[in-house]
Coordinates of C-alpha atoms in Angstrom, one line a residue:
Chain A
M292 CA -0.2 -24.2 49.8
M293 CA -0.6 -27.3 47.6
K294 CA -3.8 -25.7 46.1
I295 CA -2.0 -22.5 45.2
K296 CA 0.8 -24.5 43.5
K297 CA -1.8 -26.5 41.6
I298 CA -3.6 -23.3 40.4
F299 CA -0.2 -21.9 39.4
N300 CA 0.7 -25.0 37.4
I301 CA -2.7 -24.9 35.6
G302 CA -2.2 -21.2 34.9
C303 CA 1.2 -22.0 33.4
L304 CA -0.3 -24.7 31.2
F305 CA -3.1 -22.4 30.1
V306 CA -0.6 -19.6 29.2
G307 CA 1.5 -22.2 27.3
L308 CA -1.5 -23.5 25.3
L309 CA -2.5 -19.9 24.5
F310 CA 1.0 -19.2 23.2
L311 CA 0.9 -22.3 21.0
A312 CA -2.5 -21.4 19.7
S313 CA -1.3 -18.0 18.7
C314 CA 1.4 -19.7 16.6
S315 CA -1.3 -21.5 14.6
S316 CA -1.1 -20.7 10.9
T317 CA -4.8 -20.8 10.1
A318 CA -6.2 -17.6 8.6
T319 CA -9.9 -16.7 7.9
V320 CA -10.2 -13.4 6.3
E321 CA -13.4 -11.6 5.3
I322 CA -13.2 -8.4 3.3
D323 CA -16.1 -6.1 3.8
T324 CA -14.7 -2.7 2.8
S325 CA -16.0 0.0 0.6
F326 CA -14.0 1.3 -2.4
P327 CA -13.8 4.9 -3.8
A328 CA -15.7 5.9 -6.9
V329 CA -13.5 5.9 -10.0
L330 CA -12.3 9.1 -11.7
A331 CA -13.0 8.4 -15.3
K332 CA -15.1 9.6 -18.2
P333 CA -17.4 6.7 -19.3
G334 CA -17.3 5.4 -22.8
V335 CA -20.2 5.3 -25.3
L336 CA -21.1 1.6 -24.7
S337 CA -23.9 0.3 -22.6
A338 CA -23.6 -2.9 -20.6
V339 CA -25.2 -5.3 -18.3
I340 CA -23.0 -6.9 -15.6
I341 CA -24.0 -10.3 -14.2
F342 CA -23.0 -10.9 -10.7
D343 CA -24.2 -14.4 -10.1
D344 CA -24.6 -15.9 -6.6
E345 CA -21.3 -17.8 -6.8
F346 CA -19.4 -14.6 -7.6
A347 CA -21.3 -12.4 -5.0
S348 CA -20.6 -14.9 -2.2
Y349 CA -17.2 -16.1 -3.4
V350 CA -14.9 -17.5 -0.7
G351 CA -11.4 -18.4 -2.0
K352 CA -9.3 -21.2 -0.4
P353 CA -5.8 -20.6 -1.6
N354 CA -4.5 -23.4 0.7
E355 CA -6.0 -25.6 3.3
N356 CA -5.2 -23.2 6.2
T357 CA -6.4 -20.0 4.6
S358 CA -9.9 -18.8 3.4
V359 CA -10.6 -15.4 2.0
S360 CA -14.1 -14.2 1.6
I361 CA -14.2 -11.5 -1.1
G362 CA -17.6 -11.9 -2.7
K363 CA -19.3 -8.7 -1.3
A364 CA -16.1 -6.6 -1.6
Q365 CA -15.5 -7.6 -5.3
V366 CA -19.1 -6.8 -6.2
N367 CA -18.8 -3.3 -4.6
L368 CA -15.5 -2.7 -6.4
L369 CA -16.6 -3.9 -9.8
K370 CA -19.8 -1.9 -9.6
N371 CA -17.7 1.3 -9.1
A372 CA -15.2 0.4 -11.7
F373 CA -17.7 -0.6 -14.4
S374 CA -19.7 2.6 -13.8
G375 CA -16.6 4.5 -15.0
L376 CA -16.5 2.5 -18.2
F377 CA -20.0 2.6 -19.7
S378 CA -22.5 5.4 -20.4
S379 CA -25.4 3.2 -19.3
I380 CA -25.1 0.2 -17.0
E381 CA -27.3 -2.3 -15.4
F382 CA -26.5 -5.0 -12.8
A383 CA -28.3 -8.3 -12.7
S384 CA -27.9 -11.6 -10.8
S385 CA -28.8 -13.8 -13.8
I386 CA -28.6 -13.7 -17.6
D387 CA -32.1 -15.1 -17.8
N388 CA -34.2 -11.9 -17.5
L389 CA -32.3 -9.5 -19.6
N390 CA -33.4 -6.8 -22.1
A391 CA -32.2 -7.9 -25.6
N392 CA -31.0 -4.4 -26.4
S393 CA -28.5 -4.3 -23.6
G394 CA -25.2 -3.5 -25.5
I395 CA -22.7 -6.0 -24.1
I396 CA -23.1 -8.5 -21.3
I397 CA -20.2 -9.1 -18.9
T398 CA -20.1 -12.0 -16.5
P399 CA -17.1 -11.8 -14.2
S400 CA -15.8 -14.9 -12.3
V401 CA -12.9 -15.8 -10.2
R402 CA -10.5 -18.4 -11.7
Q403 CA -8.2 -18.6 -8.7
I404 CA -6.9 -16.8 -5.7
Q405 CA -3.4 -17.3 -4.4
V406 CA -1.8 -16.1 -1.2
S407 CA 1.9 -16.1 -0.4
T408 CA 3.3 -15.5 3.1
P409 CA 6.8 -14.6 4.4
S410 CA 7.2 -18.2 5.7
E411 CA 6.9 -19.5 2.1
H412 CA 9.6 -17.3 0.5
Y413 CA 12.6 -15.1 1.4
L414 CA 10.6 -11.8 1.0
N415 CA 9.2 -10.0 4.0
V416 CA 5.8 -9.4 2.4
F417 CA 2.4 -10.9 2.2
E418 CA 1.1 -11.2 -1.4
V419 CA -2.3 -12.0 -2.9
W420 CA -3.1 -12.7 -6.5
I421 CA -6.7 -12.8 -7.7
K422 CA -7.2 -14.1 -11.2
Y423 CA -10.5 -13.0 -12.8
N424 CA -12.2 -14.0 -16.0
L425 CA -14.5 -11.6 -17.8
K426 CA -16.9 -13.3 -20.2
I427 CA -17.9 -10.6 -22.7
E428 CA -20.9 -11.3 -24.9
T429 CA -23.1 -9.4 -27.3
A430 CA -26.8 -8.8 -26.3
D431 CA -27.8 -11.7 -28.6
G432 CA -25.5 -14.1 -26.7
R433 CA -22.5 -14.2 -29.1
L434 CA -19.2 -14.5 -27.3
I435 CA -16.8 -11.6 -28.0
V436 CA -14.0 -12.7 -25.7
N437 CA -13.1 -14.4 -22.4
W438 CA -10.7 -11.9 -20.9
F439 CA -8.2 -13.0 -18.3
M440 CA -7.6 -10.2 -15.7
P441 CA -5.0 -10.8 -13.0
A442 CA -4.8 -8.5 -10.0
Y443 CA -2.0 -8.3 -7.4
G444 CA -1.6 -6.8 -4.0
K445 CA 1.1 -6.9 -1.3
T446 CA 1.7 -5.6 2.1
P447 CA 4.7 -5.6 4.4
D448 CA 5.1 -8.1 7.2
V449 CA 4.4 -5.6 10.0
F450 CA 6.0 -6.7 13.3
M451 CA 3.4 -8.1 15.7
S452 CA 0.6 -7.6 13.2
S453 CA -1.6 -10.7 12.7
K454 CA -1.4 -12.9 9.6
E455 CA -5.2 -12.2 9.0
R456 CA -4.7 -8.5 9.1
A457 CA -1.8 -8.7 6.6
I458 CA -3.7 -10.9 4.2
E459 CA -6.7 -8.6 4.5
Q460 CA -4.6 -5.6 3.6
A461 CA -3.0 -7.4 0.7
T462 CA -6.4 -8.5 -0.6
I463 CA -7.8 -5.0 -0.5
I464 CA -4.8 -3.8 -2.5
A465 CA -5.3 -6.6 -5.0
L466 CA -9.0 -5.7 -5.3
R467 CA -8.1 -2.0 -5.9
D468 CA -5.6 -3.2 -8.5
A469 CA -8.3 -5.1 -10.2
G470 CA -10.3 -1.9 -10.6
A471 CA -7.2 -0.1 -11.9
K472 CA -6.4 -2.9 -14.4
L473 CA -10.1 -2.8 -15.6
L474 CA -10.1 1.0 -16.1
L475 CA -6.7 0.9 -17.8
D476 CA -7.0 -2.1 -20.2
F477 CA -10.7 -2.8 -20.8
Y478 CA -11.0 -0.8 -24.1
R479 CA -7.6 -2.2 -25.2
I480 CA -8.9 -5.8 -25.4
P481 CA -8.2 -6.5 -29.1
A482 CA -11.4 -8.6 -29.7
L483 CA -13.6 -6.0 -28.0
N484 CA -11.9 -3.2 -29.9
Q485 CA -12.6 -5.0 -33.2
W486 CA -16.2 -5.5 -32.2
I487 CA -16.7 -1.8 -31.3
T488 CA -15.1 -0.8 -34.7
E489 CA -17.5 -3.2 -36.5
Q490 CA -20.5 -1.8 -34.7
Q491 CA -19.4 1.8 -35.5
K492 CA -19.0 0.9 -39.2
R493 CA -22.4 -0.8 -39.2
A494 CA -24.0 2.2 -37.7
E495 CA -22.4 4.6 -40.2
S496 CA -23.4 2.5 -43.3
Chain B
M40 CA 32.2 7.1 48.3
R41 CA 28.6 6.3 47.4
A42 CA 28.5 9.2 44.9
Y43 CA 31.7 8.0 43.3
K44 CA 30.2 4.5 42.9
L45 CA 27.0 5.9 41.3
L46 CA 29.1 8.1 38.9
S47 CA 31.2 5.1 37.8
Q48 CA 28.0 3.1 37.1
W49 CA 26.7 5.9 35.0
L50 CA 30.0 6.3 33.2
C51 CA 29.8 2.6 32.3
L52 CA 26.4 3.2 30.6
V53 CA 27.6 6.2 28.6
P54 CA 29.5 4.3 25.9
L55 CA 26.4 2.0 25.4
L56 CA 24.1 5.0 25.1
I57 CA 26.4 6.8 22.7
G58 CA 26.5 3.6 20.6
C59 CA 22.7 3.9 20.2
A60 CA 22.9 7.1 18.3
A61 CA 22.2 6.9 14.5
T62 CA 24.4 8.5 11.9
T63 CA 22.4 10.4 9.4
T64 CA 23.4 11.9 6.1
I65 CA 21.2 14.1 3.9
D66 CA 21.9 14.9 0.2
E67 CA 20.0 17.6 -1.4
F68 CA 19.6 18.5 -5.1
R69 CA 17.7 21.5 -6.5
P70 CA 18.0 22.8 -10.1
T71 CA 18.0 26.4 -8.8
N72 CA 18.8 28.2 -5.6
Q73 CA 15.3 29.6 -5.6
P74 CA 12.9 28.4 -2.8
I75 CA 9.8 26.6 -3.8
F76 CA 6.9 29.1 -3.3
I77 CA 3.5 27.8 -2.2
A78 CA 0.4 30.0 -1.8
E79 CA -1.5 29.8 1.5
N80 CA -4.4 28.1 -0.2
E81 CA -2.3 25.6 -2.0
K82 CA -1.4 22.1 -0.6
V83 CA 1.2 19.4 -0.8
V84 CA 0.7 15.7 -0.9
L85 CA 3.3 13.1 0.2
L86 CA 3.0 9.7 -1.4
G87 CA 4.9 6.5 -0.9
R88 CA 6.3 4.5 -3.8
R89 CA 4.8 0.9 -3.7
D90 CA 5.7 -0.5 -7.1
S91 CA 9.0 -2.2 -6.2
G92 CA 9.0 -6.0 -6.0
H93 CA 10.8 -6.6 -2.7
Y94 CA 9.8 -3.7 -0.5
E95 CA 7.3 -0.9 -0.2
T96 CA 7.6 2.5 1.4
D97 CA 5.7 2.0 4.6
R98 CA 2.7 4.1 5.5
E99 CA 4.0 4.7 9.0
F100 CA 7.0 6.5 7.6
I101 CA 4.9 8.6 5.2
S102 CA 2.6 9.6 8.0
C103 CA 5.6 10.5 10.2
V104 CA 7.1 12.8 7.4
T105 CA 3.6 14.2 6.7
N106 CA 3.2 15.2 10.4
K107 CA 6.7 16.9 10.3
V108 CA 5.9 18.9 7.2
N109 CA 2.3 19.7 8.4
S110 CA 3.6 21.2 11.6
A111 CA 4.9 24.2 9.5
D112 CA 2.5 26.5 7.8
I113 CA 2.3 24.1 4.9
N114 CA -1.1 22.4 4.2
V115 CA -0.6 18.7 3.6
V116 CA -3.3 16.4 2.2
P117 CA -3.2 12.9 3.8
E118 CA -1.9 10.3 1.4
Q119 CA -5.0 8.0 1.5
I120 CA -7.4 10.9 0.9
F121 CA -5.6 11.9 -2.2
I122 CA -5.2 8.3 -3.5
D123 CA -9.0 7.6 -3.0
A124 CA -10.0 11.0 -4.5
I125 CA -8.0 10.2 -7.7
Y126 CA -8.6 6.5 -7.8
P127 CA -7.4 4.5 -9.8
W128 CA -4.6 6.8 -11.2
F129 CA -2.2 6.6 -8.2
E130 CA -2.4 2.9 -7.5
P131 CA 0.9 0.9 -7.7
R132 CA 0.0 -0.2 -11.2
T133 CA -1.0 3.2 -12.6
A134 CA 1.0 5.8 -10.6
P135 CA 3.3 7.9 -12.9
K136 CA 6.9 6.9 -12.4
G137 CA 8.3 9.8 -14.3
L138 CA 7.4 13.3 -15.5
P139 CA 6.4 12.3 -19.1
R140 CA 3.7 9.9 -17.7
L141 CA 2.6 12.6 -15.2
K142 CA 2.2 15.1 -18.1
R143 CA 0.1 12.6 -20.0
L144 CA -2.0 11.9 -17.0
M145 CA -2.6 15.6 -16.4
Q146 CA -3.9 16.0 -19.9
D147 CA -6.9 14.1 -18.8
P148 CA -9.4 16.8 -18.0
T149 CA -11.1 14.8 -15.2
V150 CA -7.8 14.2 -13.4
R151 CA -6.6 17.8 -13.9
E152 CA -9.9 19.2 -12.6
K153 CA -9.7 16.9 -9.5
V154 CA -6.2 18.0 -8.7
E155 CA -7.2 21.7 -9.1
N156 CA -10.3 21.2 -6.9
L157 CA -8.1 19.6 -4.2
R158 CA -5.8 22.6 -4.6
I159 CA -2.7 20.4 -4.7
R160 CA 0.3 22.2 -6.0
Y161 CA 3.2 19.9 -5.1
L162 CA 3.5 16.1 -5.0
V163 CA 6.3 14.6 -3.0
W164 CA 7.2 11.0 -3.8
L165 CA 8.9 9.1 -0.9
D166 CA 10.7 6.0 -1.8
G167 CA 12.8 3.8 0.4
S168 CA 12.9 1.3 3.3
T169 CA 14.6 0.3 6.5
E170 CA 16.7 -2.9 6.4
T171 CA 18.6 -4.9 8.9
L172 CA 22.2 -5.2 7.5
S173 CA 23.9 -7.6 9.9
Q174 CA 23.2 -9.1 13.3
G175 CA 25.3 -10.9 15.9
G176 CA 25.4 -12.4 19.4
S177 CA 22.9 -14.7 21.0
M178 CA 20.3 -14.6 23.7
S179 CA 18.5 -17.4 25.4
C180 CA 15.5 -17.2 27.6
A181 CA 14.0 -19.8 29.9
I182 CA 11.0 -20.0 32.2
G183 CA 10.1 -22.5 34.9
P184 CA 7.9 -22.7 38.0
G185 CA 10.8 -21.1 40.1
G186 CA 11.1 -18.1 37.8
G187 CA 12.7 -17.2 34.5
G188 CA 15.1 -14.9 32.8
C189 CA 17.2 -14.1 29.7
F190 CA 21.0 -14.3 29.4
G191 CA 23.2 -13.2 26.5
F192 CA 23.9 -10.3 24.2
A193 CA 22.6 -9.5 20.7
Q194 CA 23.2 -6.6 18.4
W195 CA 22.0 -5.6 14.9
D196 CA 22.7 -2.9 12.4
K197 CA 19.9 -1.1 10.6
L198 CA 20.0 1.2 7.6
S199 CA 17.2 3.5 6.5
T200 CA 17.5 4.9 3.0
Y201 CA 14.7 7.2 1.7
E202 CA 14.5 9.6 -1.2
A203 CA 12.0 12.4 -1.7
T204 CA 11.3 13.8 -5.1
V205 CA 9.2 17.0 -5.4
W206 CA 7.0 17.5 -8.5
D207 CA 5.2 20.7 -9.4
L208 CA 1.7 19.7 -10.5
K209 CA 1.0 23.1 -12.1
D210 CA 4.2 23.5 -14.2
L211 CA 4.7 19.8 -14.4
I212 CA 8.4 19.9 -13.6
E213 CA 10.7 18.4 -10.9
K214 CA 11.6 20.9 -8.2
G215 CA 14.1 19.0 -6.2
R216 CA 15.3 15.8 -4.6
L217 CA 16.4 14.8 -1.1
R218 CA 18.1 11.7 0.0
V219 CA 18.5 10.6 3.6
D220 CA 20.7 7.7 4.9
S221 CA 20.5 6.8 8.6
E222 CA 22.5 4.0 10.1
G223 CA 22.8 2.7 13.6
T224 CA 23.3 -0.3 15.9
S225 CA 20.9 -1.6 18.5
Y226 CA 21.7 -3.8 21.4
L227 CA 19.8 -6.3 23.5
I228 CA 21.4 -7.2 26.9
G229 CA 20.1 -10.2 28.7
A230 CA 20.7 -9.8 32.5
V231 CA 17.8 -11.8 33.9
A232 CA 15.4 -9.2 32.3
P233 CA 16.2 -8.3 28.6
I234 CA 17.3 -4.7 28.4
P235 CA 16.8 -3.2 24.9
L236 CA 19.0 -0.3 23.8
L237 CA 17.4 0.6 20.5
T238 CA 18.7 3.1 17.9
P239 CA 15.8 5.0 16.4
V240 CA 17.1 4.7 12.8
K241 CA 13.8 5.2 11.0
S242 CA 12.7 7.9 13.4
D243 CA 15.9 9.8 12.7
A244 CA 15.5 9.4 9.0
C245 CA 11.9 10.7 9.3
S246 CA 12.9 13.8 11.4
S247 CA 15.8 14.7 9.1
L248 CA 13.8 14.2 5.9
G249 CA 10.7 16.1 7.3
N250 CA 12.7 19.0 8.7
Q251 CA 14.8 19.4 5.5
L252 CA 11.7 19.1 3.3
K253 CA 10.1 21.9 5.3
T254 CA 12.9 24.2 4.3
F255 CA 12.2 23.5 0.6
F256 CA 8.9 25.4 0.8
V257 CA 8.3 29.1 1.4
V258 CA 4.7 30.1 2.1
N259 CA 3.7 33.2 0.1

């Protein structure tokens, strides 16, 4: 009888610990999803996109309890998005072994990733911001512009859904938003626009 | 005597069960009395608005209304398939908020061609959310080696407000609007075991909106 009571008490303790563990606020999220091809007519430019190792394996730590691994997913997304912008495109892992006649060279990097959860504000949504920097250079290494590209995603706080799942969904939406922002605004970057106009004038004269 | 006792117990439950019914109101606007004709090979897509700051039309609701409309003879393209096929032009950042922007988007030959290939004739925007308006009462639960239980009473009011806007992707005009408001109170009674008496506010809003939307379309 005593043995049964002891087993019951240990069982209660285990269930209690399990309950407390499920309340833990640590979240480790890995995004490994594929993205659709973009529906766009490519422009006349050709480009080389540099995905360095740091970018391709990027793991963001928006706070001490959360880590978001987006390296693989953001490379997939940007490959799709850039393919809709340029007539000819190459992807490389380093700027060292490049063809000199490569049009423009773009090196994306992540400046910051931020996550906001319902426990931090009055809204009932999970939010993710990814702040990208696109370093755009000419083939001979002259800097055209460092373009700041923010992306945003949010997802509702679904009842009984895990924090990881909610952050994952918000991050996927933020990555898709990055693709949309790129398609929408890339050729509107003033410095890039000016450089293209100069190139066209030079070609005509 | 026993039958009388059983009947009185059931009669006590009736007011509570009646209290769990939602009140639903539907407002409809159409520029003409003409039905919206759709050919057998044409399709409809239902999309949720997700550009608002503090809420977003949840996918579960969109899928519920889609299933209601799909159960008629109307072909409905699933939301995510359409959004992926036309990426990135229907993302929260880029989706057209009004007809002028839609007209500009449809001038793009690649977008127009894709919409035509998918045979989508009508686009229905669904915008809204379900919110808890007020809550009251209290409930406390306790567990110990000898057993456990919940005691108390809690109640909360929920309101679902959704609006559907139908766009014609061929003529690029608005064909009609529907608005549904569904409100109800749910209860949780703690008598050792917690007994939930939930009012299906969102489900009622979905059924009403879906059924009304079906009547908009006439298959040629």
